[in-house]
Short mmCIF file of C-alpha atoms in Angstrom, two decimals:
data_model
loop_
_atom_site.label_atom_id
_atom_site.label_comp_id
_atom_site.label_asym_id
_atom_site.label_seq_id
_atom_site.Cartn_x
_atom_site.Cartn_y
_atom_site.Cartn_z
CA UNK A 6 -24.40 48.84 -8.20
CA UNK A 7 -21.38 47.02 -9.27
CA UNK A 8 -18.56 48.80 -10.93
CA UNK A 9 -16.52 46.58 -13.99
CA UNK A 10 -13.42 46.75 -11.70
CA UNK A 11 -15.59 44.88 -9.18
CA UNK A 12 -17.08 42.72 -11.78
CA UNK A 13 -13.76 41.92 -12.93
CA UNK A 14 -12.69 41.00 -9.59
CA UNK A 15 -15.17 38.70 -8.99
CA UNK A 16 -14.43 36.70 -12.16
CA UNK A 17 -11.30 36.45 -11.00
CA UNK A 18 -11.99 35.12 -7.55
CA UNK A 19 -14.80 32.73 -8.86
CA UNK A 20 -11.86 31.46 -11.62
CA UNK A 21 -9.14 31.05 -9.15
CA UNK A 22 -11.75 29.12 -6.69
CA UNK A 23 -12.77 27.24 -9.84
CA UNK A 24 -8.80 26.26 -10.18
CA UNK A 25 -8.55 25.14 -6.77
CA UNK A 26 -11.29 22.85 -6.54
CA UNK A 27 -9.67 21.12 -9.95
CA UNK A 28 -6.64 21.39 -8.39
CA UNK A 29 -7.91 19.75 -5.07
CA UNK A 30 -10.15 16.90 -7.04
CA UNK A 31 -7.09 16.15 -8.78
CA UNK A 32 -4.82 15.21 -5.85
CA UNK A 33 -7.38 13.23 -4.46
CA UNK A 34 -7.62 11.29 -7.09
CA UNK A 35 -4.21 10.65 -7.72
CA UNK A 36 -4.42 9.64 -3.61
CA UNK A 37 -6.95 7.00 -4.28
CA UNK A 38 -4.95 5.77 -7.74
CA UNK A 39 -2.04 5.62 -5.45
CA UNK A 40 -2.54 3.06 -3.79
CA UNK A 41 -0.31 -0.04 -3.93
CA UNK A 42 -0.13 -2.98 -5.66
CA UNK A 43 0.48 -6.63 -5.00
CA UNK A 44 0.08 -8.47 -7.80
CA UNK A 45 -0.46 -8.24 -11.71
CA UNK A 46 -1.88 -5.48 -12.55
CA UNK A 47 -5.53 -4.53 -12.64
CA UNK A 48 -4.38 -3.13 -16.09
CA UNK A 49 -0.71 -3.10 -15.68
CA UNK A 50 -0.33 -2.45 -12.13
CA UNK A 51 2.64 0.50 -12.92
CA UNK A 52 2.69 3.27 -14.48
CA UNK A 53 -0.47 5.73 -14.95
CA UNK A 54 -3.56 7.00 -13.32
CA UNK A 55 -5.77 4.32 -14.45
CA UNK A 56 -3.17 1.64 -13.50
CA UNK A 57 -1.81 3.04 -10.20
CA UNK A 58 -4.49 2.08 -8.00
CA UNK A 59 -3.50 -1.51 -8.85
CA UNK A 60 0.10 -0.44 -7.17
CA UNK A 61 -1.27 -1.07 -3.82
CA UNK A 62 -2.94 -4.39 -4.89
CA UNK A 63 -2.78 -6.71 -7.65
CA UNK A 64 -4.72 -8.37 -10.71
CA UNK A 65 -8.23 -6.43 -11.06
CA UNK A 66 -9.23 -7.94 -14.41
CA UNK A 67 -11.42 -10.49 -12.21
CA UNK A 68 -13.36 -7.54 -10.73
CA UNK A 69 -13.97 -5.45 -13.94
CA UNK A 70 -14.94 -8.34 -15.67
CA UNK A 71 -17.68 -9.17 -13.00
CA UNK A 72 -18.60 -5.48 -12.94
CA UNK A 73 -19.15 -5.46 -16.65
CA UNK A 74 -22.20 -8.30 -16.40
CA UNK A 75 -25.49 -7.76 -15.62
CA UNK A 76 -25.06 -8.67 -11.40
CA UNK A 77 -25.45 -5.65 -9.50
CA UNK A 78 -22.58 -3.96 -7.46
CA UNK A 79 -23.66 -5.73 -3.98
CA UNK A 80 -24.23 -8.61 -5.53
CA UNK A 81 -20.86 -8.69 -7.12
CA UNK A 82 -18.85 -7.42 -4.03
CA UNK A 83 -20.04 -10.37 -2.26
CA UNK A 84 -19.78 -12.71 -4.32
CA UNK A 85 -16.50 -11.90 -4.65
CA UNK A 86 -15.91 -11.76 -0.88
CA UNK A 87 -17.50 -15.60 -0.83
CA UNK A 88 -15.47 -16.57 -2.66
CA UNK A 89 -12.07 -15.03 -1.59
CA UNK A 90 -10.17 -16.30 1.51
CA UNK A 91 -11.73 -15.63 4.92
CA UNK A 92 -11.08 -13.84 7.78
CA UNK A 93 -9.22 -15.35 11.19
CA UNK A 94 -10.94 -18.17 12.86
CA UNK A 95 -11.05 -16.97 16.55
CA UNK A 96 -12.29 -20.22 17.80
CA UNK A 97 -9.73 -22.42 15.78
CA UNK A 98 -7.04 -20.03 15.85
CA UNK A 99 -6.52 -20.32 12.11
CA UNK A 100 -6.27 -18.44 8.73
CA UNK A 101 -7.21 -19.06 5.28
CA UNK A 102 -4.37 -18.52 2.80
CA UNK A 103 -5.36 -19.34 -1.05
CA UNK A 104 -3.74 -19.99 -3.88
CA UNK A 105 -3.44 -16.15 -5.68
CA UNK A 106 -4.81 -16.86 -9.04
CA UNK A 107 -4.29 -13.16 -10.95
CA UNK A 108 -0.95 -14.36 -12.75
CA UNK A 109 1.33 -12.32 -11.41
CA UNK A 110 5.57 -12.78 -10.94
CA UNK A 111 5.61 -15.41 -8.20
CA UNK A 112 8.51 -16.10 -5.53
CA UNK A 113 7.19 -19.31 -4.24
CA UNK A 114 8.75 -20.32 -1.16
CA UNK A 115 5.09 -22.31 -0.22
CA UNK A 116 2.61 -22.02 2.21
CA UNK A 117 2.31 -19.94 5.54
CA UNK A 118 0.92 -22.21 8.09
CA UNK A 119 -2.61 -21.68 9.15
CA UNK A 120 -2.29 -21.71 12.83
CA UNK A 121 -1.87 -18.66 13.89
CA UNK A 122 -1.72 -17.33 17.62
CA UNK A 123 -3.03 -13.96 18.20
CA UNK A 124 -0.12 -13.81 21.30
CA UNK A 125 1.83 -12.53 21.82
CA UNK A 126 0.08 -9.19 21.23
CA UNK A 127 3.25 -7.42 19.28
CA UNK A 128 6.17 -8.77 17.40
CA UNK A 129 8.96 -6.77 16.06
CA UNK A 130 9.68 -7.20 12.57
CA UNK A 131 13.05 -5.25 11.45
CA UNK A 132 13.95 -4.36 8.18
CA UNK A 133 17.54 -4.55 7.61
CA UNK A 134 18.31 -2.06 4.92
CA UNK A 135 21.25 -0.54 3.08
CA UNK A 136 20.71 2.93 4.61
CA UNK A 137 20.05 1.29 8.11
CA UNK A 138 17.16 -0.65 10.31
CA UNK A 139 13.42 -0.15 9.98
CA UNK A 140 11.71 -1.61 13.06
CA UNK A 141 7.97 -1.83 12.71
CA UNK A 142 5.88 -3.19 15.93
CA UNK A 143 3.38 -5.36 14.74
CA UNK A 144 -0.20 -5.55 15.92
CA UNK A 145 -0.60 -9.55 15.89
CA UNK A 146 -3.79 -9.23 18.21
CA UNK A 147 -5.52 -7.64 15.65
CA UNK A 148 -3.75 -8.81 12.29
CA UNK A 149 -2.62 -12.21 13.37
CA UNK A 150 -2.94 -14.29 9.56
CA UNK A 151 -1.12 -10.63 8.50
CA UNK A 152 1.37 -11.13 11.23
CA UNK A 153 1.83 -14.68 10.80
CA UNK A 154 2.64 -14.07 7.21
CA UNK A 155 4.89 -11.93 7.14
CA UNK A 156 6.87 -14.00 9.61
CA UNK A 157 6.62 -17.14 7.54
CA UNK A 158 8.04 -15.35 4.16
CA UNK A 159 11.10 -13.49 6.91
CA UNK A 160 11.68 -17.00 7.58
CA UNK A 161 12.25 -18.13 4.07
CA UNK A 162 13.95 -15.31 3.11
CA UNK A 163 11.38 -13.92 0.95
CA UNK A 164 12.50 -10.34 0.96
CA UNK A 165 16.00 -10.94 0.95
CA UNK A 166 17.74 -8.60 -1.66
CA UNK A 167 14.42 -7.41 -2.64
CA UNK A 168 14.03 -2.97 -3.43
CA UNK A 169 11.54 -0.78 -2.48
CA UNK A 170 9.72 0.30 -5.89
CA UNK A 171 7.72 2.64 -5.33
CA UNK A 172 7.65 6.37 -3.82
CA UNK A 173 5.04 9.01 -3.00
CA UNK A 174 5.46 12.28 -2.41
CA UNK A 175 4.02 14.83 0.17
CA UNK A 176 0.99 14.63 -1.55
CA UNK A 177 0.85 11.16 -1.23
CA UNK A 178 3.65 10.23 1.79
CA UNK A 179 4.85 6.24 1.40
CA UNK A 180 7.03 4.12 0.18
CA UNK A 181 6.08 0.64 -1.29
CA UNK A 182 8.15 -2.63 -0.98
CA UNK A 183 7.63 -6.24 -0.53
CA UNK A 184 7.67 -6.96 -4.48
CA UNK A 185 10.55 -9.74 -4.41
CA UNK A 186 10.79 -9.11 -8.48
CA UNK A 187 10.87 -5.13 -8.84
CA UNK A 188 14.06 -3.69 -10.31
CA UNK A 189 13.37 0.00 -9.02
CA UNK A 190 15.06 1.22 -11.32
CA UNK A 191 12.55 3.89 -13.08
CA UNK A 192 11.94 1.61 -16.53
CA UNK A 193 10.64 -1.56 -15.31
CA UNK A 194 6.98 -2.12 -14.40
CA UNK A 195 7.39 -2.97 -11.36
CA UNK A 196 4.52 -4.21 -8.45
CA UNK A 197 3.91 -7.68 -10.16
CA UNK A 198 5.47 -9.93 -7.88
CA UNK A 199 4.06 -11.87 -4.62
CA UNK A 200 4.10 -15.10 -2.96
CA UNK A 201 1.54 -16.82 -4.89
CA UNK A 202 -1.13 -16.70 -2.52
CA UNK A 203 -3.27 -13.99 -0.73
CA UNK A 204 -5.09 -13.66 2.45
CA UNK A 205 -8.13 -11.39 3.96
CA UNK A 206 -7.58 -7.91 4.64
CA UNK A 207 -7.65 -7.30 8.78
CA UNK A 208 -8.14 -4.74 11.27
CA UNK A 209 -9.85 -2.37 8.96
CA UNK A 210 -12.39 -0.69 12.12
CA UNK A 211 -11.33 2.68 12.03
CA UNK A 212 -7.82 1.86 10.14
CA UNK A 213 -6.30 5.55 9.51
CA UNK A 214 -2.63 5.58 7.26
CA UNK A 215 -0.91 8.21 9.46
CA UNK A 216 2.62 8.91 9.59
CA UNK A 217 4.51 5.80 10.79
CA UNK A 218 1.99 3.56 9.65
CA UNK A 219 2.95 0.08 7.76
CA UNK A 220 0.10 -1.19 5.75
CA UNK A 221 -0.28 -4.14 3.27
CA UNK A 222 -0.91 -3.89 -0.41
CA UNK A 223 -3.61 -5.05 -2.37
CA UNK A 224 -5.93 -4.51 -5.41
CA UNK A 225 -9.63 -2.83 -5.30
CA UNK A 226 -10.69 -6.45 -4.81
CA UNK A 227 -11.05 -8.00 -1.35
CA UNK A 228 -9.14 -10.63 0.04
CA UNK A 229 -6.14 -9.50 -2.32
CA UNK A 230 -3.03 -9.00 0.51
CA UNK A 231 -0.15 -10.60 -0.82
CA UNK A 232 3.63 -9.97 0.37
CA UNK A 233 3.54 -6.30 -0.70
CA UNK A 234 3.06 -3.47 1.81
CA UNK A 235 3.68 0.74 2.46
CA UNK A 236 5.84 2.24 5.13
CA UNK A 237 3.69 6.08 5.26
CA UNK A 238 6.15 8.86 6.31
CA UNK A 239 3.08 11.47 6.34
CA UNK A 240 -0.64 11.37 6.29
CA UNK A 241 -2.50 9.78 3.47
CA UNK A 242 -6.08 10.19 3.40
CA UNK A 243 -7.43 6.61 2.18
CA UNK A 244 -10.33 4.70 2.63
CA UNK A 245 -9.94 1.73 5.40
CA UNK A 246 -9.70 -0.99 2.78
CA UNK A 247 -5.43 -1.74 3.77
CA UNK A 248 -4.67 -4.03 6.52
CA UNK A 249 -2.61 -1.57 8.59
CA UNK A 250 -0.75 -4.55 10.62
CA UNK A 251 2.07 -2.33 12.28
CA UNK A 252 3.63 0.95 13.73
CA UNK A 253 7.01 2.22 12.33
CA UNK A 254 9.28 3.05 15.69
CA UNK A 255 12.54 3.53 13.95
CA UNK A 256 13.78 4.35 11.00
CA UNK A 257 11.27 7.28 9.83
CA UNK A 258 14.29 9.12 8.97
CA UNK A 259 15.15 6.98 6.59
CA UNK A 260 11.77 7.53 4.40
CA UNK A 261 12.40 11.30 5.00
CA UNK A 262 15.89 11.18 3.49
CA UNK A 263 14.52 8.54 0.55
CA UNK A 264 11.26 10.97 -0.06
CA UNK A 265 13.94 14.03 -0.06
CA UNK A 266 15.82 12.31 -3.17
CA UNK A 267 12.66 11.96 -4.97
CA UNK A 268 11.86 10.00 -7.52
CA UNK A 269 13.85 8.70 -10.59
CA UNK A 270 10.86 9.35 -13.21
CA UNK A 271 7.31 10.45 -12.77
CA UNK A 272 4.49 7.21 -13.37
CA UNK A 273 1.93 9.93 -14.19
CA UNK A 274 0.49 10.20 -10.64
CA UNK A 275 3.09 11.59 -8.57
CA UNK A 276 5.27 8.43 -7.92
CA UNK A 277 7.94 6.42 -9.24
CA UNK A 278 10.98 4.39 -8.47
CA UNK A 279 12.77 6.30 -5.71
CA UNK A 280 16.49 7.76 -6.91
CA UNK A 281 18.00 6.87 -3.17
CA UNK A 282 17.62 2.88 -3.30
CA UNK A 283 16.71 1.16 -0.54
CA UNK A 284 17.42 -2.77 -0.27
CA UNK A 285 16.36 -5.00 2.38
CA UNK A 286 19.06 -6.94 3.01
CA UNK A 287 17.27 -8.99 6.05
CA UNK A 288 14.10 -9.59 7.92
CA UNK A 289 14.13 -10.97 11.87
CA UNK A 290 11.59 -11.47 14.47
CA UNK A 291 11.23 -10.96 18.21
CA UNK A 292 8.32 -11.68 20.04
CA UNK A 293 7.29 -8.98 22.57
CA UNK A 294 4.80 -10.25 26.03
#
């Protein structure tokens, strides 16, 4: 027979297990509101729980709107899908960019062509930043209209002068950037800005956001990529909804010293504007055979 010192015991262990799965449900949740944002937000796409799964994407109104009728989920999902840009044309070689219609900040410097080679197989993109390069191999066999984006807005000097907004933690390892509009500076609501158009999301099969990773933004809804993306200095367990279009080879030490600084204030999940600024002073390209 149990004794009340036993009794008492076991309260305690079945409270303290009680606190840890809260505890547990709540990071994960924070994980998935994490994620980052491309263009306006799905409520404002800074700042809160709610809001900060819009961080890794854009302009959700669209998408709660449709949820809200009387069209089922599947229904609505591909609808929405139909209706979004589509995926690479293998046998053409080309990629459907559209006009991004959410009405967020735009930089427009036009149009990324939409011929796009899948070879070479890798380009280097580098990051020239005030606290040094970040060189990111990117998979253009498998992400080419990612790829061939990113190398159109280098080209125009879309992400000259532009700051990295956005900061995890080790609960939630990356650091956002790619907003040509964000201040960083803890007060603004940053994650609004793109290009003014959006593309499909790509090589999603078995995408995994380890440490080293560089994945593109977007909102909940599909076909959202913009200009926005997340250099991951950890492991962040997401679902396989970001284009992960490269692999960070240097400059890892960089995020480590950035995500040591920490964060200038607290967006209510965990991230914020990070107190060591980093800039991106340049963007080049080399192919690689």
């Amino acid at each position: 027979m149990a004794t009340g010192k036993d009794r008492q015991k076991q309260l305690a262990r079945e409270h303290y297990e009680r606190q840890m799965q809260r505890r547990k449900e709540r990071e994960q949740k924070a994980k998935r509101a994490a994620i980052i944002g491309s263009t306006a937000g799905v409520v404002v796409v800074v700042g809160g729980i709610v809001t900060a799964v819009a961080m890794l994407g854009g302009n959700d109104t669209g998408t709660e709107a449709a949820s809200s009728s009387s069209s089922s989920p599947a229904a609505t999902a591909q609808a929405t899908a139909a209706a979004g840009p589509k995926p690479y044309d293998a046998t053409t070689g080309t990629c459907d960019y559209v006009a991004d219609t959410s009405g967020g900040q735009v930089k427009d410097v036009g149009m990324p062509p939409a011929k796009a080679d899948t070879k070479p197989a890798e380009k280097t993109m580098t990051f020239k930043t005030n606290l040094g390069d970040i060189v990111v191999e990117l998979n253009n066999a498998k992400a080419p209209c990612t790829t061939n984006s990113l190398e159109f807005l280098a080209k125009k000097n879309y992400y000259d002068g532009s700051k990295c907004h956005r900061l995890g933690s080790d609960n939630f390892p990356m650091l956002q950037c790619g907003d040509p509009t964000a201040k960083a500076d803890g007060k603004s609501q940053d994650g609004s800005g793109g290009p003014g158009y959006v593309m499909a999301e790509e090589n999603l099969q078995g995408a995994q956001y380890k440490r080293g990773v560089m994945a593109m933004a977007k909102t909940s809804a599909p076909g959202s990529t913009g200009s926005q993306f997340f250099l991951v200095y950890g492991d962040i367990g997401l679902t396989p909804d970001y284009t992960p279009v490269g692999t960070i080879t240097k400059g890892l030490d960089i995020l480590d010293k950035v995500n040591k600084a920490g964060i200038i204030t607290d967006m209510g999940d965990g991230t914020g504007a990070p107190k060591q600024t980093v800039e991106i002073k340049d963007v080049t390209f080399a192919g690689k055979s």
